[in-house]
GROMACS .gro file of C-alpha atoms in nm:
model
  385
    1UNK     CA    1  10.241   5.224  15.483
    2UNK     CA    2  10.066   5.401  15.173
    3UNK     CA    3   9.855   5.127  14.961
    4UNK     CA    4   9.962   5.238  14.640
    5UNK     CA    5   9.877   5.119  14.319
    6UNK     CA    6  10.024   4.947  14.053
    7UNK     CA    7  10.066   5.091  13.793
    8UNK     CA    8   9.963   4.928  13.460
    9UNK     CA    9  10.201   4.957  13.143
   10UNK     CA   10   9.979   4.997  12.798
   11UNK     CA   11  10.067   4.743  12.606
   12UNK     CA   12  10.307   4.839  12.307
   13UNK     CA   13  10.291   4.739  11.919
   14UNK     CA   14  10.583   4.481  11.962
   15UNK     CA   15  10.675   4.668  11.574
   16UNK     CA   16  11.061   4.562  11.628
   17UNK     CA   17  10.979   4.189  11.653
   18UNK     CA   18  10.731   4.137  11.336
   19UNK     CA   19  10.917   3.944  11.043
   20UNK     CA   20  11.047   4.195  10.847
   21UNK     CA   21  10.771   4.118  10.525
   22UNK     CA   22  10.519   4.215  10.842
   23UNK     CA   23  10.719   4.533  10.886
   24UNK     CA   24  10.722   4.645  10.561
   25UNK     CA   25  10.353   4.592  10.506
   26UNK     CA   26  10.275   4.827  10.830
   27UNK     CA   27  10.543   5.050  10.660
   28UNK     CA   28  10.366   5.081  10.357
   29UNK     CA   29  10.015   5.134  10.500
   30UNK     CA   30  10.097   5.446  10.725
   31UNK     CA   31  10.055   5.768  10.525
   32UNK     CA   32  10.402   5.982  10.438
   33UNK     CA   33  10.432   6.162  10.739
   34UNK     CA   34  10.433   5.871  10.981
   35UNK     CA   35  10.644   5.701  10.798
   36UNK     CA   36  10.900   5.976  10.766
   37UNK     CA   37  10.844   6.018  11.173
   38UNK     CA   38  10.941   5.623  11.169
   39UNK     CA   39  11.204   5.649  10.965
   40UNK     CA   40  11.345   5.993  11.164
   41UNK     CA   41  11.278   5.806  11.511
   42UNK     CA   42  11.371   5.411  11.483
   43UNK     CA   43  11.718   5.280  11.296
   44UNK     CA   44  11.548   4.979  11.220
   45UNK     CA   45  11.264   5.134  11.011
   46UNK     CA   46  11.528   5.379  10.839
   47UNK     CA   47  11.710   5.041  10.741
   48UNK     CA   48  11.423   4.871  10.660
   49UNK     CA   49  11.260   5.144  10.438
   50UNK     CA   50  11.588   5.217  10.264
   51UNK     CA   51  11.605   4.827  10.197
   52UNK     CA   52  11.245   4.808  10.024
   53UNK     CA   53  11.171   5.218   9.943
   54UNK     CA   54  10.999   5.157   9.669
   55UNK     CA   55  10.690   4.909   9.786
   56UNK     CA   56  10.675   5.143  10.105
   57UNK     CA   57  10.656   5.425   9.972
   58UNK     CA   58  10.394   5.392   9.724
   59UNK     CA   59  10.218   5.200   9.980
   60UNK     CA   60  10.251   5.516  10.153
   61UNK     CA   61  10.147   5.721   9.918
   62UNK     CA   62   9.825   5.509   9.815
   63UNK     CA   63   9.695   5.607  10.153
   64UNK     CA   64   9.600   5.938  10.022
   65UNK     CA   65   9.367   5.804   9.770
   66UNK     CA   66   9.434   5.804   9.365
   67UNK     CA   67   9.350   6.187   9.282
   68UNK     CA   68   9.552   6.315   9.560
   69UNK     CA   69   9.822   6.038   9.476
   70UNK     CA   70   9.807   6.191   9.128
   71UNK     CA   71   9.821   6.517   9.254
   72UNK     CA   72  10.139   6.488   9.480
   73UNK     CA   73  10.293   6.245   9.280
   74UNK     CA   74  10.285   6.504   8.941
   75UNK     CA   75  10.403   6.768   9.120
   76UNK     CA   76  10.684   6.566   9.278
   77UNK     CA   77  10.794   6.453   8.926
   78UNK     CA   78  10.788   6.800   8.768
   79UNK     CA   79  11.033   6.929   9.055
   80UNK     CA   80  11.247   6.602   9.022
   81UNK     CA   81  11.298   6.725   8.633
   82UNK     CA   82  11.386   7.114   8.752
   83UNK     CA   83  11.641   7.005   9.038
   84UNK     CA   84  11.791   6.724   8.909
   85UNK     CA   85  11.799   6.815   8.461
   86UNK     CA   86  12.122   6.598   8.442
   87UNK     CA   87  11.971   6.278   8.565
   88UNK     CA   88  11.571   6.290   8.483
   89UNK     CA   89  11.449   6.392   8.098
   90UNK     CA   90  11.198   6.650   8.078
   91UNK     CA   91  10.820   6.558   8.071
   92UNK     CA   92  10.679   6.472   7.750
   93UNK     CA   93  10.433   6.786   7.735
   94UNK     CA   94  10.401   6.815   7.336
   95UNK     CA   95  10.048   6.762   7.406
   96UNK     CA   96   9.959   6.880   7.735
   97UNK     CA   97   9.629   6.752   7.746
   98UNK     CA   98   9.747   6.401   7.710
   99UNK     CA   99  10.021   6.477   7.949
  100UNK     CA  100   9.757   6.579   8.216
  101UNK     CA  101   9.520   6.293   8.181
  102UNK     CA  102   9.800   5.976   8.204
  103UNK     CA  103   9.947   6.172   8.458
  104UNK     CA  104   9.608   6.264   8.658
  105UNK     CA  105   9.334   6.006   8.578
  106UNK     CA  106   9.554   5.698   8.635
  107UNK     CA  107   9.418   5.425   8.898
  108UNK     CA  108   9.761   5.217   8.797
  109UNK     CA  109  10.064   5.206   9.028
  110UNK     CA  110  10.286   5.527   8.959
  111UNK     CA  111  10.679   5.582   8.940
  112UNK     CA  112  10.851   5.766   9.184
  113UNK     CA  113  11.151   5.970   9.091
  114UNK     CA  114  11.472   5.964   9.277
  115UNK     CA  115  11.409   5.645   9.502
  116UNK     CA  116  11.694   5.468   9.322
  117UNK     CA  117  11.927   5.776   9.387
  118UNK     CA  118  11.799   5.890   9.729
  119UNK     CA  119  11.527   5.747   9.868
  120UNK     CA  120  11.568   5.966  10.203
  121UNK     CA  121  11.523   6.257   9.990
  122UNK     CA  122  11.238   6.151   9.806
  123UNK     CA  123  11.038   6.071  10.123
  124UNK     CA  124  11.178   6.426  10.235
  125UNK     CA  125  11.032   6.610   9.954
  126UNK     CA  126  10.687   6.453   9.941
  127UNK     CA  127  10.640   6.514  10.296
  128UNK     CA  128  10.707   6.847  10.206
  129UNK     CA  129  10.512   6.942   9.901
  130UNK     CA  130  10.168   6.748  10.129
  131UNK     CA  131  10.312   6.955  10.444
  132UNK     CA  132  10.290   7.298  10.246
  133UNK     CA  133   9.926   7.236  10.105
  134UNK     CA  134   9.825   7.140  10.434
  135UNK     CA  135   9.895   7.431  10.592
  136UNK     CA  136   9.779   7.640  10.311
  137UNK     CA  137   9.424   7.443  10.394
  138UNK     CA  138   9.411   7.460  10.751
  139UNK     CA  139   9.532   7.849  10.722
  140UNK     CA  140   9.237   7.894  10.492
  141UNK     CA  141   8.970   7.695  10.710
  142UNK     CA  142   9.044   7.879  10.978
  143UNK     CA  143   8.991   8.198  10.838
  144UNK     CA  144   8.727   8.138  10.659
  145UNK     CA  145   8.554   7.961  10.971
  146UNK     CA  146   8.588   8.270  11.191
  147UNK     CA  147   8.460   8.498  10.917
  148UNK     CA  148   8.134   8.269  10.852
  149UNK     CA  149   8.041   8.191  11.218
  150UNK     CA  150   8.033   8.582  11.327
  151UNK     CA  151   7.861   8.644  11.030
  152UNK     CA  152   7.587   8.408  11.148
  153UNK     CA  153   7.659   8.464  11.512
  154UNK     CA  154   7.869   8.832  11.578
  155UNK     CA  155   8.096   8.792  11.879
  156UNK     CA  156   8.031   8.468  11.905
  157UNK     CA  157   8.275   8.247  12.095
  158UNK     CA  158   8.423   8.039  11.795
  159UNK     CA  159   8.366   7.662  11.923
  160UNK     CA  160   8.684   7.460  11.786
  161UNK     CA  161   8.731   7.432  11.412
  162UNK     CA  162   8.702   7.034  11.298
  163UNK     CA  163   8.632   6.976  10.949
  164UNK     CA  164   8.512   6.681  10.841
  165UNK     CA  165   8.626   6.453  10.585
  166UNK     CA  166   8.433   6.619  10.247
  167UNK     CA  167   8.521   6.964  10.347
  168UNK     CA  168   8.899   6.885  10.446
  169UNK     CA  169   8.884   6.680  10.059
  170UNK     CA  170   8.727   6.960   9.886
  171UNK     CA  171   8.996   7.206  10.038
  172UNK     CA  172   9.301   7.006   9.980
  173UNK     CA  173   9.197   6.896   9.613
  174UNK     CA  174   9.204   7.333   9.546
  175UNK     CA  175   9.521   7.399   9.696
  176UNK     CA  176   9.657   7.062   9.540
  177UNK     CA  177   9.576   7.217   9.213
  178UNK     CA  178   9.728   7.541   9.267
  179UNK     CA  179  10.054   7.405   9.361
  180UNK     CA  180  10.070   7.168   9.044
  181UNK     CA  181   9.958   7.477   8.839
  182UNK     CA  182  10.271   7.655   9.027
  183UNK     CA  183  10.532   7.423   8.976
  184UNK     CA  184  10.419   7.322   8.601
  185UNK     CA  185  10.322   7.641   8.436
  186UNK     CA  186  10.561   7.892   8.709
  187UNK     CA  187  10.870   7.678   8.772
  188UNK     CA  188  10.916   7.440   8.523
  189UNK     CA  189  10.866   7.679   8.253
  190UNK     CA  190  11.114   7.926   8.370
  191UNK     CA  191  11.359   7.625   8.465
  192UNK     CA  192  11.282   7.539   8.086
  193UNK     CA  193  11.226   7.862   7.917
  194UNK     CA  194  10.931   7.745   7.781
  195UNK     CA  195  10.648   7.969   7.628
  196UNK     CA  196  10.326   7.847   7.712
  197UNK     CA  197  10.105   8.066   7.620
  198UNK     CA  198  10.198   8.012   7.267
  199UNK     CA  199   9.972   7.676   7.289
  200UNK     CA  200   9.698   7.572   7.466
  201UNK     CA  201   9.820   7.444   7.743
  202UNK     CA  202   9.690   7.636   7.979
  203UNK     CA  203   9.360   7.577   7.891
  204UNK     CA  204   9.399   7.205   7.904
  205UNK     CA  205   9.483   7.244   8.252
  206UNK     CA  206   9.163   7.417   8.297
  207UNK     CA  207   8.894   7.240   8.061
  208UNK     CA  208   8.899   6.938   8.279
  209UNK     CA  209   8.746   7.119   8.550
  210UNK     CA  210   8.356   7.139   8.603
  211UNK     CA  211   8.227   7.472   8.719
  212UNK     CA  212   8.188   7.432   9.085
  213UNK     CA  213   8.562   7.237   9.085
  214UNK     CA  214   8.673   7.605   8.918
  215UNK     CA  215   8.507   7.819   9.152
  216UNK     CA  216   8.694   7.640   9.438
  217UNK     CA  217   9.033   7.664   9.335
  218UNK     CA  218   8.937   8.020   9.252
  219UNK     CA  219   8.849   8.079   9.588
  220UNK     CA  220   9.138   7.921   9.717
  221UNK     CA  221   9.368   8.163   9.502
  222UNK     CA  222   9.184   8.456   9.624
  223UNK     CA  223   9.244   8.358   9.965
  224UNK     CA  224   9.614   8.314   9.944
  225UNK     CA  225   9.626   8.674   9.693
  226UNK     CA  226   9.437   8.822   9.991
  227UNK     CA  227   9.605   8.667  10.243
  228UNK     CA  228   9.992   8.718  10.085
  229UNK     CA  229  10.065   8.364  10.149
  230UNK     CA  230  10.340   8.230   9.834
  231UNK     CA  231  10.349   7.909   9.776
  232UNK     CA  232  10.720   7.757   9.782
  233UNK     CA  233  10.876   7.772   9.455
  234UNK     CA  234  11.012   7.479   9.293
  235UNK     CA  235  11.305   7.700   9.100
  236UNK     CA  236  11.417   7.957   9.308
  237UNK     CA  237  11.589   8.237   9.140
  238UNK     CA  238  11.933   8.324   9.273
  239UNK     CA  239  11.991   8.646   9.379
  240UNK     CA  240  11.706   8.824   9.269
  241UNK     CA  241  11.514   9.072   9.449
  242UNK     CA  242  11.158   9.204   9.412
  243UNK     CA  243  11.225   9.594   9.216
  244UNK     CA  244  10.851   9.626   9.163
  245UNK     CA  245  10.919   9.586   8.769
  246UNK     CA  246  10.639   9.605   8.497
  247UNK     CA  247  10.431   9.511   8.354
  248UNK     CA  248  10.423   9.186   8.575
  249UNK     CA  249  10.240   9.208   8.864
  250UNK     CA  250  10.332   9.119   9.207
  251UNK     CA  251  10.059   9.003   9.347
  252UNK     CA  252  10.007   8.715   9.258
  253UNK     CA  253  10.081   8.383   9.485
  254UNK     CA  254  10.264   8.131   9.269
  255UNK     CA  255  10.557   8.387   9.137
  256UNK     CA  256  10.884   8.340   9.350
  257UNK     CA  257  10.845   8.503   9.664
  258UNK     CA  258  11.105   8.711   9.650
  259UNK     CA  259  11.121   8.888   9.329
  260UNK     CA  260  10.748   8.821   9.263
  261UNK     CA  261  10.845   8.700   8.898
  262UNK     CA  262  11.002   9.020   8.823
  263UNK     CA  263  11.360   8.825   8.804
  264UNK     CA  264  11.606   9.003   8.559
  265UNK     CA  265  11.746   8.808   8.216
  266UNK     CA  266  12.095   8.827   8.394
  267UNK     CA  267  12.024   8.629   8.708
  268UNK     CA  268  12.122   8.305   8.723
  269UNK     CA  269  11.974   7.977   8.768
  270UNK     CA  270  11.956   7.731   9.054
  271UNK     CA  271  12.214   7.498   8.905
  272UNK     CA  272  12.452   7.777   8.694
  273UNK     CA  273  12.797   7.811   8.742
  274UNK     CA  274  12.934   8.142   8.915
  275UNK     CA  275  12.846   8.488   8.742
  276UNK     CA  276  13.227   8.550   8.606
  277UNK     CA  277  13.246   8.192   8.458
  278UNK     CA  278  13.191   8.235   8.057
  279UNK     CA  279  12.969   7.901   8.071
  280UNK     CA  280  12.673   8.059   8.286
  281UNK     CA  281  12.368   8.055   8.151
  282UNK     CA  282  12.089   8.319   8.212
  283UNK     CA  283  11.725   8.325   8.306
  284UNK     CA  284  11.522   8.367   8.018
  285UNK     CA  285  11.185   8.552   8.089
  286UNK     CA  286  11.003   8.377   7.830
  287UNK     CA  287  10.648   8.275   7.984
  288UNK     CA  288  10.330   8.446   8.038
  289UNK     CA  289  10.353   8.666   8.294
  290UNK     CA  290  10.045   8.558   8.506
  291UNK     CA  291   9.912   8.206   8.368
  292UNK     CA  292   9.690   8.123   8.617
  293UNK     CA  293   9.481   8.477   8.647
  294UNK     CA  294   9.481   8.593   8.314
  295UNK     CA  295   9.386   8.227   8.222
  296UNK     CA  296   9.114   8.209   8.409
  297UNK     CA  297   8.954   8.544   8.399
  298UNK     CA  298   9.014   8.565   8.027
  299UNK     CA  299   8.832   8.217   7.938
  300UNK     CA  300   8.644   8.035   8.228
  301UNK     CA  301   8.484   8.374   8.452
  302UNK     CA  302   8.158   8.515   8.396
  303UNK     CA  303   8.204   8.875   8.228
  304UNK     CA  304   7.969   8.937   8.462
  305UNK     CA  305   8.189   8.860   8.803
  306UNK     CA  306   8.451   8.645   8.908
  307UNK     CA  307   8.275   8.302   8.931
  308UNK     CA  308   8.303   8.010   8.676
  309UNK     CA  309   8.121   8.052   8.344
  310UNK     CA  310   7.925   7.742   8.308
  311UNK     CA  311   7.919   7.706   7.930
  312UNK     CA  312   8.317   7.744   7.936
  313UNK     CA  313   8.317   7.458   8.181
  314UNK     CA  314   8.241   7.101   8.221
  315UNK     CA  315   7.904   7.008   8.381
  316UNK     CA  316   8.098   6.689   8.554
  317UNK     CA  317   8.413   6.652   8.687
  318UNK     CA  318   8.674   6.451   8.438
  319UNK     CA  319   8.662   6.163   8.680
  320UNK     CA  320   8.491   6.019   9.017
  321UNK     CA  321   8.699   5.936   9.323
  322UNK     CA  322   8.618   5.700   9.540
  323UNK     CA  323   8.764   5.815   9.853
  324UNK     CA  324   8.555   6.080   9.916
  325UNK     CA  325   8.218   6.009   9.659
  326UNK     CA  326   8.025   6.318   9.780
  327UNK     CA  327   8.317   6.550   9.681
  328UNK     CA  328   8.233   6.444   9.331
  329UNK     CA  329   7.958   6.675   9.294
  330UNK     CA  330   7.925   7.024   9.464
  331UNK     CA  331   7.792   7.108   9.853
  332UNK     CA  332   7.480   7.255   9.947
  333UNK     CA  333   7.596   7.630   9.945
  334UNK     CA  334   7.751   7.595   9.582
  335UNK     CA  335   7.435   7.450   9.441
  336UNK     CA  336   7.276   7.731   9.637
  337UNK     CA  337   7.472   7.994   9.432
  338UNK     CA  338   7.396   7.804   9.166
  339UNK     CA  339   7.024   7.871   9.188
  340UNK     CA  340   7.089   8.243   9.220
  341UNK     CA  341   7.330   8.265   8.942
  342UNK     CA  342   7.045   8.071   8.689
  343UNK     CA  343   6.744   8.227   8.799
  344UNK     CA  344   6.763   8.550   9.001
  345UNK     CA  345   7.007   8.715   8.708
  346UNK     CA  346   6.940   9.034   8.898
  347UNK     CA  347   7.124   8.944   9.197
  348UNK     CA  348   7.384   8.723   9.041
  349UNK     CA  349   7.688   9.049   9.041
  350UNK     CA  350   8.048   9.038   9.151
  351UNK     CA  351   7.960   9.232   9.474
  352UNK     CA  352   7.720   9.001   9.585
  353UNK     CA  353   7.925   8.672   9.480
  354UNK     CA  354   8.222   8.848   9.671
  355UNK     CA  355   8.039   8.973   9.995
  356UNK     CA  356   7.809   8.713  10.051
  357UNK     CA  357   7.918   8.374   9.871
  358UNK     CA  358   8.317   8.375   9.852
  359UNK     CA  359   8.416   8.539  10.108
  360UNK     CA  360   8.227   8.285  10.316
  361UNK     CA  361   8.368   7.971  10.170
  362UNK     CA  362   8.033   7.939  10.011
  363UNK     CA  363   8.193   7.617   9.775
  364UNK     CA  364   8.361   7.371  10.081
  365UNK     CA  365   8.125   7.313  10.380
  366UNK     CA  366   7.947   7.007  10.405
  367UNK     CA  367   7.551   7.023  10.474
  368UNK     CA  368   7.534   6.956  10.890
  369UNK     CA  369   7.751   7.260  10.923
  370UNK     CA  370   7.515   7.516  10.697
  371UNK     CA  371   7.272   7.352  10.865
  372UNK     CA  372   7.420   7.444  11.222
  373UNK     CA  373   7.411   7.797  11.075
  374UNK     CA  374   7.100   7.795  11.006
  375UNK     CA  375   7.131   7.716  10.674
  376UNK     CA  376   7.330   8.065  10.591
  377UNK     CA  377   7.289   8.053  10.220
  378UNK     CA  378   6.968   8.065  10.268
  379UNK     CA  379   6.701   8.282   9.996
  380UNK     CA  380   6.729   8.613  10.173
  381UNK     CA  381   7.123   8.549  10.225
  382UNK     CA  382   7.227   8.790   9.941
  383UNK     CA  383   7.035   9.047  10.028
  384UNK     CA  384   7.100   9.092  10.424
  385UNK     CA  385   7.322   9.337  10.490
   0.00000   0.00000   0.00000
């Protein structure tokens, strides 16, 4: 007779048999995407988290870390306020700098829209708006990798990519920004009709920003502009279709996807009544038609290439983080740049900051993996060809 053996069972995380207080504090100290798997997978959970969605979810949420909290949680409001006008007010933006820093620099506990109307929902759309910057950062990583390693090492076998924890922060915290810029200064001012440009607000989205903080959200916009990856608008247009109209430009990532912010006065909104009804209201094309790029290129880029001006910047960033301290200041290849920018003027042009700094993701990786590289910034970088 075959000897065979016995199988050993792993033991399980007896999760169904905790007091429930126990079960809500492991609820609320799994990040959003386990818990929505939990609440997707196991009745009890669902019950349990609709019961207490509040003090799980921001526990949830907390797990992130404050900036990215403030981030998300910004963002989330600002779309709450364009899909659901009849229930939230709009955001108290009369001064837009003071808007950005009780919404961004807070280390208290922050509200979160809808959970007393649909707390399913809620969980549904934060998953969502962390799920799309996610991909936008491992899409970028990715591509970025394989251009930098066969530049140090052509046809090279790429090894598997694994960021580590500074470079995956440094990444996320541009595309984080891009989206809020999106659904703030794209959405919710054509949900609103509001003018921007007539103020400063734009620029107080931009002036807390130190220079090496701008030249990575740059170079995440480029990516996506080069790459023709949209983000997800928060206010989709119905009906409308991309005619190639001017003089906006479609080209850039955070318009609608579909009509590339060329959307006609006559086309309705998300929440009008039909076309033929004498109540429905039209889309007013009121805004700038590029905030972010003319913004940016206008104010904060060197008029000598596309990198951040540092006298139209801060030095510092607005505020340290604790979660990740080293992302505080820049990485090895920025400060790199930074030496030819300051003292080899000569060699500081758009072609070479293009070619051999940007294009290379010169701003996000960490020290080890330049290292690896042989230290690829490295003095005679720029001028290899």
């Amino acid at each position: 007779m075959p000897n065979y053996r016995k199988r050993h069972a792993r033991p399980s995380f007896p999760f169904l048999d905790l007091p429930a207080e126990v079960q809500v504090l492991v609820m609320s100290n799994v990040d959003i995407h386990t818990l929505q798997n939990l609440f997707r997978a196991t009745p009890s959970a669902r019950d349990m988290y609709l019961r207490y969605p509040t003090s799980i979810l921001q526990g949830a949420v907390a797990t992130m870390g404050l900036q990215f909290r403030n981030l998300l949680l910004t963002t989330y409001s600002l779309m709450c306020a364009i899909s659901h006008a009849n229930i939230y007010t709009k955001a108290d933006i009369t001064s837009m700098e003071a808007f950005l820093e009780k919404s961004l620099d807070t280390e208290e506990q922050r509200r979160i829209d809808l959970l007393e109307f649909d707390a399913s929902r809620a969980l549904d759309t934060l998953c969502d708006i962390d799920r799309e910057v996610t991909t936008f950062v491992q899409a970028y990583a990715e591509d970025i990798y394989e251009r930098a390693y066969h530049r140090y090492d052509p046809g090279v076998v790429l090894p598997p990519l694994v960021l580590c924890s500074v470079e995956t922060y440094r990444i996320t915290r541009a595309f984080y920004r891009l989206k809020l810029f999106q659904v703030l200064f794209y959405n919710y001012a054509d949900r609103f009709s509001i003018d921007f440009s007539q103020s400063e607000a734009y620029q107080a989205f931009f002036d807390r920003m130190s220079d090496f903080e701008m030249d990575e959200m740059v170079t995440a916009y480029q990516f996506a502009l080069r790459d023709r990856r949209y983000f997800k608008s928060a206010y989709p247009h119905k009906g409308c279709t991309y005619t190639g109209h001017k003089p906006w430009r479609n080209d850039d990532p955070l318009h609608c996807e579909t009509c590339r912010g060329a959307f006609s006065t006559d086309m309705r909104s998300l929440d009008s009544t039909p076309a033929s009804a004498p109540s429905a209201r039209a889309v007013n094309r009121r805004r700038c038609p590029q905030p972010f790029w003319s913004t940016v290129q206008d104010a904060y880029l060197s008029s000598l290439g596309l990198w951040a001006e540092p006298t139209s910047c801060r030095s510092t960033p607005m505020k340290e983080w604790t979660t990740e301290p080293e992302a505080n200041g820049p990485n090895a290849g920025w400060l790199y740049w930074k030496r030819v920018r300051d003292t080899i003027m000569s060699a500081a042009t758009r072609d070479v900051y293009v070619r051999h700094f940007r294009i290379f993701g010169f701003c996000f990786w960490d020290y080890s993996r330049l290292r690896e590289w042989d230290y690829m910034f490295s003095p005679l970088w720029p001028f290899e060809t």
